[in-house]
Amino acid sequence: MSTSRGARQPTIKEVARLAGVSPMTASRTLAGGRNVRPDLQERVLAAVRELGYYRNENARSLRPGQPSGLIGIAITNLANPYYGNFALGVEEVAAEHGRRIILGNTGEDDARERQLVSDFIGRQVDGLILVPVSGDAAHLKPERLGEVPLVLASRRVPGLDVDTVLLDDVGGAYRGTVSLLDAGHTRIGFLGNRSSVFTGERRFRGYEQAMTERGVPVDPAIVARDQQDVAAASLAAKAMLDRDEPPTAIFSANNRNTIGALREIGRRIREGRSGPRPAIVSFDDFELSELMPVPVTVIDHDARLLGREAATLLFSRLDEDVAVPARTVELPVSIEYP
Amino acid sequence: MSTSRGARQPTIKEVARLAGVSPMTASRTLAGGRNVRPDLQERVLAAVRELGYYRNENARSLRPGQPSGLIGIAITNLANPYYGNFALGVEEVAAEHGRRIILGNTGEDDARERQLVSDFIGRQVDGLILVPVSGDAAHLKPERLGEVPLVLASRRVPGLDVDTVLLDDVGGAYRGTVSLLDAGHTRIGFLGNRSSVFTGERRFRGYEQAMTERGVPVDPAIVARDQQDVAAASLAAKAMLDRDEPPTAIFSANNRNTIGALREIGRRIREGRSGPRPAIVSFDDFELSELMPVPVTVIDHDARLLGREAATLLFSRLDEDVAVPARTVELPVSIEYP
DNA sequence: CTGTTAGCGCATTCAT
DNA sequence: ATGAATGCGCTAACAG
C-alpha cells in the first residue's frame, strides 16, 4: 500500500536517471527533441510514461522571459450566465493560443478586485482581462502592472487608457427605447444598475436621449437604478407597477433586471390581477424570451464574442506588436423584436 | 518615456535593497512579520509600495511542500449556466480558503480533459475538481495524479474510487416521472443525454423505473437520448411531436433539452398549430420556468451548492485528515410543481 | 531579531 | 549531440 497522498511528483532529474541520460537531454526531448538522438528520446519518453512525469510549469516560468501561459480573468458575477459565456469566449481563444485561464469573481467588490489582480500578477500571468468594478484605477495603472497587458471588457475605468472592448450601450439603449416610443408608449419605466456602473450609466443615457428627443419627460418615479440582482429588480418592478400611474412599458438595462421584472409581471398575471401588462425592452438576451406572456424586445449581443474579442485584443498585444496605442472595440448590438 | 511594456517586475531583493535590509527580512515581513522589528517592517512595506512589488507565487511554490494555492477545475460546458454556477460555488469556497481557481472547459472531449489535467498538475495545483467526460479513467488514477486530490462532480468514472458529489438523479427522475403518471399521462416522451453520460444513464433509469412500475410501456419511438445542445433538442422534440401518436408529456433530463423542447413547443403555439401541448418535467431548473405556456415541473437542484460541496470535500482532504476512504455525497433534489 | 547559505525544477549558456 | 555549470525568486534551516 502506498502512502495516503501518493508519491511526490517526479522531477526531470528522476526521468533522466531512469532513462540513463543527463537532465538536459531529458529537458531537450520534452522541448521538442531538437538535437537529441532518436533512441535517447525514446528512452526519455518511456521514462516519462513510466514515472508519470509532468513538467513543472511553475519552475519553468521562473526563468525570466518565460511566459507562465496563464491569463488572469476577473469578472463581476459568474452566476450571471452572461459572464459565464464571456469567460467561455476568453477560454476558447486562450486555449487556441495554448494558454490557460485563471478565473476570479469580484462580486462587484473593489477590494476583491484589487486582491485578485495582485494575486494574478503574483502568479506571473501573461495577461489580464477584467470586467472592472470601476471605482478608482490606481491598482490597474501600467506602472503597477509592470509588463502585464490589461484588457478591459464591458466597462471602462476613468483615467485608464488601455485596450477595451465595449458594447454599443448608448446606441442599443437608444434604439430599444425608440422602438417603445414608436409603438406609442409614452410612460416608459427604467430598471438598471446604479450610475457608478459604467454600463448602467451608458444605457441610461441612451434611454434618456431617446425620451428627450421625442419630448417625453423622464419621470424619476418610474426610474429605478440600483438593482444588482433578480430579487431587487422584482421589488423595483413591483413598486413601479403598484403606482397610480404605472408604466405601460419598461426598459430594462440588463439581464438580471429583466428576469426580475418578468418574474413580477408573471406573478401578477397568475394572480389574475387586471393591472397593466407592460411591454419590455431588455438589454441582454435571455433564453426563451420568445415565450414570455408580454412582448419582449431584446437588445441582443454575444457575450461569448465579447470574451473572444477581449482575448484577441490581448493576444495581439502579447504575440504581435506591443507598441500600438490603446484600442477600443465597440461591438454592435442587434435589436430583436418580439 | 519607459519601454512600451513597462518595467520587469521587481523582486524581493530589490525591495530589500531599497529598504536597506536583507532579503530574508523582507520575506519575513511579507510572511506576516514574525520576529521582525516594527521599524524594519515599516521600511520594507514602504519599499513594497514604492516599487509596486508583488511576491512571485510561482517561485514561492517551487519549494517542496509549499502549496501553489491553485485549484484546477475542468467542466464540460461553461456556456451552460448550470456549470457557470457550479464554478461559482467552487470559486467561493476556494476563495474562503485563500485559493484561486484555474478553469478549463472540456466540451465533453476526452482528449481535452486529459490535456487539461496534465496542465493543471504541471502547474502544481493543490487539488482538482472535475466534471468528468467519463470514458476511461487512466489519466485520473491516483498513481498518475501523485499527491493531488481529485473530486468528481455530477458524474462518476467507472473504476475510479475517489471523492464524488452527485445528485439524486435516479430518485429525482423517478419522482418527476411519477408526477406525470399521477396526472394521468401515459404517453411520456424522454429527452436526454446519450447513455454513456453518467447522468444521462441515471436519469433515464429513474424514468424507466417509474414507467415500468406503473405498467406503462416505454416506447422507443418517443425516447431521444442523444442531444447535447439546444438545437439538437429542438429537433428531437419536433420529431416526437410530429408523430402520429405524439407524447402528451415530456420528461427532459437536463436544462439544454428542456430549453430546446420548449422552444419547439413555443414555435408551434405561435404558429397557431392545434396539436398537443405537452406538459414538461425538467431535470434542472431554469429561469422563468413559471412563465412557460405549458406546465413545467422542475426537478430543482442548486449547481452552486454542488460546487460548494465538491470544494468542501476537496478542502477537507487538503486541510484535514487525508487518510479517510473515498466519500460520495449525493445531494437531494426538490420537485417544484407548476 | 537578523543575515547567510542552500536548494526547490528547469532551461540557457557555454563547454565538450 | 550531449553534459556541466549557473541562476531565475523565494524561503527553510542554520548561524550569529
XYZ file of C-alpha atoms (C1' of nucleotides) in Angstrom:
708
model
C 0.000 0.000 0.000
C 1.389 3.383 -0.933
C 1.101 6.412 1.313
C -2.259 8.044 1.549
C -1.379 11.003 -0.656
C 0.546 9.073 -3.269
C 4.134 9.923 -4.070
C 5.724 13.307 -4.684
C 5.711 14.390 -8.273
C 8.764 13.081 -10.105
C 11.227 15.630 -11.420
C 13.135 15.815 -14.617
C 16.196 14.511 -12.803
C 14.463 11.278 -11.969
C 13.300 10.937 -15.518
C 16.848 11.487 -16.686
C 18.259 8.988 -14.241
C 15.759 6.322 -15.250
C 16.498 6.995 -18.905
C 20.216 6.957 -18.250
C 20.804 10.424 -19.655
C 21.502 13.858 -18.261
C 18.659 16.146 -17.213
C 19.469 18.353 -20.158
C 18.810 15.599 -22.651
C 15.508 14.949 -20.968
C 14.679 18.642 -20.996
C 15.554 18.950 -24.653
C 13.466 15.949 -25.501
C 10.469 17.438 -23.778
C 11.073 20.729 -25.513
C 10.625 19.056 -28.881
C 13.696 16.930 -29.333
C 15.892 19.244 -31.375
C 19.422 17.900 -31.349
C 18.679 14.738 -29.458
C 19.352 11.274 -30.835
C 16.079 9.449 -31.540
C 16.995 6.460 -29.410
C 17.655 8.692 -26.420
C 14.368 10.445 -26.983
C 12.673 7.074 -26.903
C 14.233 6.259 -23.597
C 13.315 9.618 -22.108
C 9.725 9.369 -23.229
C 9.493 5.851 -21.875
C 10.765 7.092 -18.533
C 8.225 9.915 -18.601
C 5.419 7.434 -19.103
C 6.812 5.072 -16.544
C 7.045 7.705 -13.827
C 4.001 9.697 -14.764
C 6.136 12.785 -15.087
C 4.649 16.223 -15.666
C 6.859 19.183 -16.335
C 6.654 21.721 -13.542
C 5.269 24.758 -15.323
C 5.879 26.995 -12.360
C 9.565 26.233 -12.230
C 9.668 26.660 -15.948
C 8.179 30.114 -15.842
C 10.550 31.136 -13.092
C 13.241 31.857 -15.563
C 12.908 35.406 -16.860
C 11.207 35.965 -20.158
C 9.424 32.632 -19.943
C 5.684 33.121 -20.090
C 3.564 31.375 -17.499
C 0.879 30.525 -20.032
C -1.773 31.867 -17.716
C -4.313 34.559 -18.449
C -5.971 36.083 -15.421
C -9.604 36.953 -15.780
C -11.744 38.686 -13.213
C -15.451 39.060 -13.742
C -18.101 40.585 -11.603
C -20.616 37.800 -11.371
C -20.112 34.258 -12.542
C -23.673 33.378 -11.582
C -24.871 35.589 -14.392
C -24.926 33.368 -17.460
C -23.804 36.357 -19.425
C -20.427 36.347 -17.737
C -20.195 32.605 -17.923
C -20.386 32.943 -21.656
C -17.930 35.787 -21.584
C -15.454 33.626 -19.715
C -16.062 30.842 -22.181
C -15.181 33.132 -25.074
C -11.940 34.103 -23.398
C -11.196 30.498 -22.560
C -11.686 29.399 -26.150
C -9.290 31.933 -27.587
C -6.810 31.352 -24.782
C -6.874 27.627 -25.492
C -6.239 28.331 -29.172
C -3.127 30.194 -28.059
C -2.048 27.430 -25.722
C -2.927 29.395 -22.618
C -4.967 28.530 -19.600
C -7.277 30.934 -17.800
C -7.272 31.599 -14.130
C -10.576 32.974 -13.030
C -11.810 35.050 -10.149
C -15.121 36.530 -9.227
C -15.169 40.095 -7.891
C -18.817 40.271 -6.945
C -18.683 43.993 -7.762
C -16.333 44.456 -4.844
C -13.468 46.876 -5.277
C -11.250 45.340 -2.634
C -11.738 41.880 -4.030
C -10.734 43.111 -7.458
C -7.511 44.582 -6.107
C -6.752 41.366 -4.299
C -7.412 39.270 -7.381
C -5.228 41.442 -9.567
C -2.357 41.227 -7.087
C -2.684 37.513 -6.930
C -2.789 37.164 -10.700
C 0.331 39.232 -11.081
C 1.985 37.272 -8.334
C 1.281 34.186 -10.379
C 3.016 35.746 -13.331
C 0.036 35.822 -15.621
C 0.900 36.739 -19.186
C -2.116 38.993 -19.411
C -5.162 40.243 -17.606
C -8.759 40.536 -18.712
C -11.053 42.414 -16.440
C -14.653 43.428 -16.180
C -13.752 46.247 -13.837
C -15.745 47.158 -10.772
C -14.929 50.716 -11.752
C -14.064 52.836 -8.782
C -10.528 54.019 -8.942
C -7.814 52.903 -11.248
C -4.708 53.048 -9.060
C -4.127 49.303 -8.964
C -4.593 48.993 -12.715
C -2.144 51.668 -13.813
C 0.517 50.355 -16.183
C 3.289 51.123 -13.712
C 1.582 48.899 -11.164
C 1.089 46.126 -13.677
C 4.640 46.032 -14.965
C 4.783 44.241 -18.264
C 1.403 42.597 -17.943
C -1.024 43.793 -20.596
C -4.562 44.528 -19.486
C -7.778 44.433 -21.449
C -10.988 45.830 -20.045
C -14.302 44.383 -21.085
C -17.805 45.799 -20.921
C -16.750 48.773 -18.873
C -14.161 51.462 -18.972
C -12.271 52.785 -15.973
C -11.946 56.559 -15.753
C -8.397 57.701 -16.267
C -7.189 54.383 -17.617
C -6.074 54.305 -21.212
C -5.921 50.616 -22.119
C -7.336 48.210 -24.670
C -11.048 47.959 -24.137
C -13.953 46.003 -25.582
C -17.295 47.647 -25.156
C -20.784 47.204 -26.384
C -22.707 49.898 -28.119
C -24.583 50.561 -24.904
C -25.820 54.022 -25.713
C -26.897 53.186 -29.247
C -28.581 49.959 -28.219
C -30.474 51.560 -25.370
C -31.448 54.434 -27.609
C -32.783 52.196 -30.347
C -34.567 49.942 -27.892
C -36.284 52.889 -26.269
C -37.201 54.354 -29.633
C -38.921 51.097 -30.531
C -41.160 51.538 -27.487
C -41.865 55.148 -28.336
C -42.646 54.161 -31.892
C -45.147 51.647 -30.565
C -46.934 54.536 -28.907
C -45.663 54.188 -25.364
C -45.003 57.399 -23.500
C -44.851 56.106 -19.970
C -41.705 54.028 -20.024
C -40.068 52.867 -16.814
C -36.353 52.230 -16.427
C -34.703 49.427 -14.475
C -30.938 49.319 -14.288
C -27.688 49.428 -12.426
C -26.564 52.343 -10.338
C -24.925 55.045 -12.367
C -21.480 54.342 -10.963
C -21.509 51.194 -13.065
C -20.233 52.140 -16.472
C -22.838 50.267 -18.486
C -25.561 51.410 -16.113
C -24.666 54.990 -16.891
C -24.358 54.465 -20.648
C -27.567 52.563 -21.028
C -29.462 55.114 -19.025
C -28.035 57.794 -21.260
C -29.369 56.026 -24.369
C -32.796 55.748 -22.789
C -32.785 59.359 -21.685
C -31.629 60.548 -25.067
C -34.446 58.785 -26.905
C -37.033 60.073 -24.468
C -35.808 63.639 -24.589
C -35.532 63.634 -28.337
C -39.189 62.732 -28.581
C -40.157 65.244 -25.974
C -41.251 62.597 -23.495
C -40.301 63.536 -19.957
C -38.313 61.077 -17.858
C -40.297 60.569 -14.679
C -37.971 59.774 -11.773
C -40.834 57.934 -10.081
C -40.534 55.128 -12.598
C -36.784 55.092 -12.852
C -35.045 52.598 -10.568
C -31.288 52.400 -10.891
C -29.953 50.443 -8.021
C -30.714 46.763 -8.589
C -27.881 44.285 -8.858
C -29.845 41.079 -8.595
C -33.105 39.491 -9.597
C -34.797 39.842 -6.227
C -34.105 43.575 -6.029
C -35.285 44.012 -9.603
C -38.560 42.254 -8.838
C -39.176 44.610 -5.950
C -38.360 47.637 -8.032
C -40.726 46.472 -10.760
C -43.422 45.837 -8.221
C -43.084 49.314 -6.743
C -43.303 50.814 -10.199
C -46.327 48.830 -11.252
C -48.171 49.487 -7.982
C -48.098 53.232 -8.578
C -51.140 55.217 -9.552
C -49.708 55.884 -12.956
C -47.787 52.731 -13.731
C -45.582 52.474 -16.809
C -47.023 50.833 -19.899
C -43.576 49.671 -20.895
C -40.296 49.038 -19.135
C -36.771 49.436 -20.383
C -34.541 47.005 -18.534
C -30.856 47.710 -18.746
C -29.642 44.196 -18.131
C -30.386 40.542 -17.823
C -30.816 40.479 -14.046
C -33.306 43.327 -14.104
C -35.217 41.785 -16.965
C -35.657 38.489 -15.192
C -36.751 40.274 -12.040
C -39.275 42.398 -13.880
C -40.716 39.439 -15.752
C -40.958 37.448 -12.591
C -43.049 40.187 -11.027
C -45.200 40.584 -14.117
C -45.773 36.837 -14.243
C -46.783 36.806 -10.636
C -49.401 39.467 -11.281
C -50.771 37.596 -14.267
C -51.014 34.325 -12.400
C -52.780 36.102 -9.563
C -55.329 37.259 -12.106
C -54.685 40.925 -11.418
C -56.130 43.217 -14.000
C -53.416 45.918 -13.993
C -51.200 46.820 -16.909
C -49.066 44.294 -18.712
C -46.089 46.333 -19.649
C -44.085 45.646 -22.754
C -40.422 45.024 -22.073
C -37.245 46.020 -23.795
C -34.333 44.081 -22.407
C -30.698 44.936 -22.831
C -29.166 41.437 -22.805
C -30.719 38.400 -24.292
C -32.081 35.546 -22.241
C -33.288 32.111 -23.140
C -36.922 31.629 -24.117
C -37.602 35.339 -24.315
C -39.981 34.475 -27.138
C -42.239 32.585 -24.748
C -42.963 35.425 -22.363
C -46.550 36.496 -21.644
C -45.722 40.084 -22.548
C -43.887 41.213 -25.671
C -40.163 41.328 -25.068
C -37.836 43.184 -27.359
C -34.269 42.090 -26.897
C -31.178 44.184 -27.412
C -29.022 41.260 -28.209
C -25.286 40.809 -28.129
C -22.992 37.917 -27.793
C -21.177 37.636 -24.503
C -19.004 34.892 -25.841
C -17.993 37.097 -28.732
C -17.181 39.881 -26.313
C -14.907 37.465 -24.495
C -13.313 36.301 -27.717
C -12.754 39.878 -28.779
C -11.156 40.804 -25.476
C -8.865 37.819 -25.679
C -8.000 38.607 -29.273
C -7.014 42.123 -28.300
C -4.873 40.713 -25.522
C -3.075 38.192 -27.666
C -2.436 40.687 -30.387
C -0.540 42.697 -27.813
C 1.120 39.616 -26.410
C 2.180 37.855 -29.556
C 2.485 40.704 -32.006
C 3.172 44.358 -31.905
C 3.222 45.768 -28.491
C 3.772 49.426 -29.115
C 0.412 50.273 -30.656
C -1.652 52.731 -28.657
C -4.643 51.578 -26.656
C -7.513 50.460 -28.807
C -11.221 50.391 -28.129
C -13.509 47.971 -29.909
C -17.179 48.721 -29.666
C -19.260 45.715 -30.638
C -22.623 46.306 -32.230
C -25.849 45.065 -30.750
C -28.891 43.880 -32.631
C -32.492 44.555 -31.813
C -34.809 41.594 -31.889
C -38.452 42.442 -31.961
C -40.986 40.114 -30.416
C 9.446 57.513 -21.572
C 9.688 53.975 -20.315
C 9.706 50.965 -22.573
C 6.453 50.002 -24.144
C 5.808 47.049 -21.859
C 6.760 48.795 -18.629
C 9.492 47.507 -16.391
C 10.230 43.967 -15.287
C 8.553 43.005 -12.058
C 10.669 43.950 -9.065
C 11.980 41.123 -6.903
C 12.290 40.745 -3.209
C 15.965 41.571 -3.470
C 15.219 44.984 -4.848
C 12.695 45.563 -2.120
C 15.299 44.541 0.438
C 17.927 46.776 -1.061
C 15.607 49.786 -1.108
C 14.607 49.112 2.481
C 18.209 48.599 3.486
C 17.644 45.106 4.849
C 18.394 41.573 3.760
C 16.007 39.670 1.519
C 15.132 37.429 4.434
C 13.876 40.317 6.495
C 11.750 41.395 3.589
C 10.495 37.849 3.127
C 9.657 37.514 6.795
C 7.836 40.804 6.781
C 5.709 39.711 3.869
C 5.044 36.404 5.586
C 3.429 38.195 8.488
C 6.258 39.906 10.293
C 7.015 37.336 12.976
C 10.329 38.182 14.559
C 10.942 41.384 12.644
C 11.412 44.754 14.300
C 8.433 47.018 13.581
C 10.563 49.812 12.173
C 12.156 47.438 9.676
C 8.743 46.157 8.711
C 7.703 49.722 8.043
C 10.647 50.233 5.761
C 10.015 47.016 3.895
C 6.367 47.765 3.370
C 7.228 51.247 2.211
C 9.639 49.777 -0.322
C 6.973 47.344 -1.457
C 4.564 50.177 -2.115
C 7.243 52.281 -3.728
C 8.267 49.589 -6.174
C 4.857 48.043 -6.696
C 6.232 44.693 -5.649
C 4.224 41.506 -5.872
C 5.535 38.283 -4.432
C 6.187 35.722 -7.130
C 3.812 32.939 -6.176
C 5.319 30.548 -8.670
C 8.783 30.848 -7.226
C 7.273 30.517 -3.800
C 5.523 27.284 -4.617
C 8.664 25.884 -6.167
C 9.937 24.886 -2.786
C 8.627 21.411 -1.988
C 5.674 21.144 0.317
C 4.613 24.686 -0.475
C 1.128 24.710 -1.900
C 0.517 26.635 -5.081
C -2.824 27.911 -3.873
C -4.427 26.850 -7.108
C -7.384 24.544 -7.559
C -7.832 23.170 -11.057
C -11.370 22.798 -12.254
C -12.479 21.301 -15.526
C -16.089 21.452 -16.559
C -17.808 20.217 -19.634
C -19.606 23.330 -20.792
C -19.142 26.795 -19.422
C -21.848 28.119 -21.710
C -24.379 26.168 -19.735
C -25.404 28.456 -16.895
C -25.601 25.400 -14.731
C -21.860 24.913 -14.881
C -21.223 28.609 -14.511
C -22.986 28.395 -11.207
C -21.118 25.261 -10.351
C -17.819 27.008 -10.967
C -19.002 29.926 -8.884
C -19.706 27.617 -5.964
C -16.235 26.166 -6.186
C -14.728 29.620 -6.543
C -16.491 30.881 -3.439
C -15.264 28.094 -1.224
C -11.797 28.254 -2.738
C -11.650 31.974 -2.011
C -12.681 31.286 1.580
C -9.675 29.007 1.799
C -7.366 31.534 0.179
C -7.156 29.599 -3.041
C -7.637 30.636 -6.619
C -9.291 28.507 -9.282
C -7.870 27.743 -12.642
C -10.567 26.805 -15.043
C -10.778 24.816 -18.227
C -13.599 23.778 -20.468
C -13.562 20.235 -21.798
C -16.525 20.495 -24.161
C -17.218 16.813 -23.478
C -13.956 15.962 -25.181
C -11.875 13.204 -23.673
C -8.580 14.339 -25.129
C -9.129 17.871 -23.967
C -9.783 16.614 -20.470
C -6.534 14.688 -20.407
C -4.658 17.700 -21.649
C -6.228 19.971 -19.064
C -5.467 17.601 -16.235
C -1.822 17.345 -17.283
C -1.545 21.068 -17.475
C -3.148 21.541 -14.077
C -0.771 19.094 -12.495
C 2.139 20.741 -14.239
C 1.055 23.947 -12.589
C 1.195 22.250 -9.241
C -2.464 22.641 -8.387
C -3.279 21.720 -4.826
C -6.391 19.895 -5.915
C -8.565 19.004 -8.847
C -12.306 19.229 -9.331
C -13.689 17.614 -12.398
C -16.960 17.074 -14.160
C -15.564 14.092 -15.984
C -16.224 13.374 -19.622
C -16.353 9.770 -18.490
C -14.651 7.482 -20.912
C -11.683 5.823 -19.348
C -10.039 6.624 -16.090
C -6.366 6.013 -16.800
C -5.290 9.623 -16.562
C -7.201 10.106 -13.334
C -5.816 7.175 -11.397
C -4.211 8.200 -8.104
C -0.801 6.997 -9.225
C -0.988 9.364 -12.184
C -2.097 12.234 -10.005
C 0.587 11.895 -7.380
C -0.411 13.765 -4.261
C -3.100 15.820 -5.900
C -6.534 15.036 -4.527
C -9.358 14.743 -7.013
C -13.062 15.315 -6.551
C -15.580 14.329 -9.195
C -18.804 16.231 -9.569
C -22.080 15.285 -11.196
C -20.695 12.145 -12.700
C -18.740 9.132 -11.632
C -15.989 7.474 -13.630
C -16.111 3.685 -13.797
C -13.281 2.098 -11.895
C -12.288 5.276 -10.082
C -12.755 5.300 -6.343
C -12.487 8.963 -5.357
C -14.497 11.609 -3.542
C -17.596 12.348 -5.545
C -20.544 14.696 -5.358
C -23.617 13.523 -7.165
C -27.218 14.454 -7.440
C -30.026 12.101 -6.674
C -30.512 11.592 -10.395
C -32.412 8.358 -10.243
C -34.708 9.435 -7.424
C -35.372 12.823 -8.954
C -36.147 11.410 -12.364
C -38.327 8.768 -10.794
C -40.341 11.241 -8.773
C -40.651 13.633 -11.683
C -41.946 10.900 -13.938
C -44.347 9.692 -11.272
C -45.802 13.162 -11.063
C -46.661 12.935 -14.749
C -48.147 9.471 -14.353
C -50.179 10.679 -11.381
C -51.531 13.461 -13.559
C -52.875 10.795 -15.873
C -50.249 10.861 -18.593
C -49.354 7.540 -20.100
C -47.601 8.666 -23.230
C -44.484 10.310 -21.858
C -41.534 11.130 -24.096
C -37.938 11.257 -22.933
C -35.266 13.739 -23.976
C -31.773 13.329 -22.629
C -28.094 12.732 -22.998
C -26.644 9.639 -24.532
C -26.346 6.805 -22.084
C -22.562 6.989 -21.958
C -23.002 10.179 -19.972
C -23.337 9.195 -16.362
C -26.257 11.459 -15.533
C -27.932 10.603 -18.823
C -27.952 6.968 -17.841
C -29.091 7.562 -14.289
C -31.900 9.884 -15.195
C -33.152 7.543 -17.841
C -33.129 4.772 -15.302
C -35.348 6.795 -12.936
C -37.760 7.490 -15.771
C -37.814 3.878 -16.852
C -38.302 2.646 -13.334
C -41.346 4.829 -12.753
C -42.883 3.811 -16.070
C -42.301 0.132 -15.540
C -43.582 0.231 -12.002
C -46.869 1.636 -13.237
C -47.058 -0.830 -16.066
C -46.676 1.864 -18.711
C -44.514 0.695 -21.596
C -41.523 2.796 -22.638
C -41.954 3.477 -26.339
C -38.562 3.843 -28.042
C -40.209 5.995 -30.693
C -40.577 8.831 -28.208
C -37.278 8.348 -26.442
C -34.426 10.529 -27.751
C -31.138 10.226 -25.942
C -28.504 11.887 -27.969
C -28.902 15.646 -27.666
C -26.108 17.732 -26.197
C -27.329 21.160 -27.152
C -30.449 23.214 -27.527
C -30.669 22.971 -31.300
C -30.495 19.183 -31.304
C -33.046 19.035 -28.524
C -35.459 21.193 -30.521
C -35.194 18.847 -33.452
C -35.721 15.788 -31.307
C -38.796 17.364 -29.722
C -40.117 18.279 -33.146
C -39.710 14.747 -34.426
C -41.511 13.395 -31.404
C -44.409 15.809 -31.628
C -44.828 15.286 -35.341
C -45.531 11.612 -34.885
C -48.935 10.062 -35.263
C -49.130 9.326 -31.613
C -47.269 12.218 -30.051
C -46.497 12.267 -26.337
C -48.812 14.192 -24.043
C -45.939 14.892 -21.714
C -42.159 15.028 -21.972
C -39.551 14.193 -19.433
C -36.446 16.246 -20.158
C -33.295 15.051 -18.490
C -31.457 18.355 -18.462
C -31.510 22.056 -18.937
C -30.354 22.060 -22.567
C -33.012 19.579 -23.622
C -35.685 21.454 -21.729
C -34.896 24.729 -23.431
C -34.878 23.017 -26.796
C -38.202 21.309 -26.215
C -39.841 24.493 -25.000
C -38.501 26.412 -27.935
C -40.139 23.937 -30.274
C -43.384 23.918 -28.329
C -43.427 27.711 -28.320
C -42.891 27.756 -32.034
C -45.885 25.512 -32.590
C -48.066 27.634 -30.359
C -47.063 30.857 -32.072
C -47.761 29.268 -35.414
C -51.249 28.526 -34.158
C -50.908 24.804 -34.634
C -53.571 22.838 -32.911
C -51.534 19.760 -31.928
C -50.831 18.641 -28.386
C -49.271 20.912 -25.808
C -47.250 18.513 -23.801
C -46.595 19.021 -20.132
C -42.919 19.119 -19.249
C -40.893 17.759 -16.415
C -37.414 19.231 -16.450
C -34.426 17.896 -14.612
C -32.537 21.158 -13.919
C -34.146 24.416 -13.107
C -34.134 27.371 -15.442
C -35.105 30.974 -15.036
C -38.716 31.967 -15.619
C -39.934 28.392 -15.807
C -43.104 29.674 -14.151
C -43.922 31.774 -17.204
C -43.978 28.993 -19.758
C -47.057 28.396 -21.901
C -47.205 24.758 -20.837
C -46.992 23.483 -17.286
C -43.387 22.841 -16.316
C -42.469 20.762 -13.334
C -38.908 21.338 -12.279
C -36.611 18.863 -10.619
C -34.590 21.517 -8.934
C -31.123 21.437 -7.503
C -28.515 24.005 -6.794
C -25.484 23.939 -9.055
C -23.697 26.407 -6.875
C -24.275 24.179 -3.892
C -22.943 21.231 -5.837
C -19.802 23.267 -6.497
C -19.532 24.309 -2.885
C -19.943 20.719 -1.782
C -17.275 19.478 -4.161
C -14.880 22.148 -2.945
C -15.691 21.348 0.662
C -14.873 17.713 0.068
C -11.614 18.730 -1.540
C -10.531 21.065 1.234
C -11.411 18.581 3.905
C -8.920 16.270 2.275
C -6.429 19.048 1.765
C -6.533 20.754 5.129
C -7.636 17.962 7.382
C -7.476 14.254 7.507
C -6.229 12.746 4.366
C -6.473 9.069 5.055
C -10.237 8.722 5.047
C -11.623 6.492 2.308
C -13.328 7.975 -0.720
C -16.649 9.538 0.093
C -19.710 10.075 -2.033
C -22.170 12.824 -1.285
C -25.491 12.581 -3.027
C -27.354 15.859 -2.889
C -31.118 15.765 -2.795
C -33.269 17.388 -5.444
C -36.611 19.039 -4.909
C -39.638 18.820 -7.150
C -41.359 22.084 -7.927
C -44.788 21.734 -9.381
C -46.134 24.344 -11.752
C 15.948 39.712 15.864
C 18.740 39.451 11.507
C 21.605 37.648 7.887
C 23.968 33.778 5.137
C 23.643 29.569 2.779
C 21.491 26.475 0.084
C 18.276 24.374 -2.990
C 13.443 23.803 -4.977
C 12.867 22.329 -11.042
C 14.025 23.881 -15.088
C 16.457 25.651 -19.330
C 20.057 28.931 -21.159
C 24.840 29.294 -21.913
C 28.837 27.540 -22.590
C 31.867 23.787 -22.954
C 32.987 19.359 -24.903
C 24.815 15.690 -29.943
C 25.492 15.789 -25.032
C 26.563 17.467 -20.481
C 28.080 20.796 -16.503
C 27.531 24.930 -14.572
C 24.550 28.591 -13.396
C 20.733 31.342 -11.838
C 15.662 32.554 -12.099
C 12.745 34.296 -6.886
C 11.921 32.705 -2.856
C 12.280 30.903 1.968
C 13.603 26.821 5.300
C 17.407 25.919 8.165
C 21.020 27.350 10.303
C 24.334 30.867 12.279
C 25.102 34.887 14.661
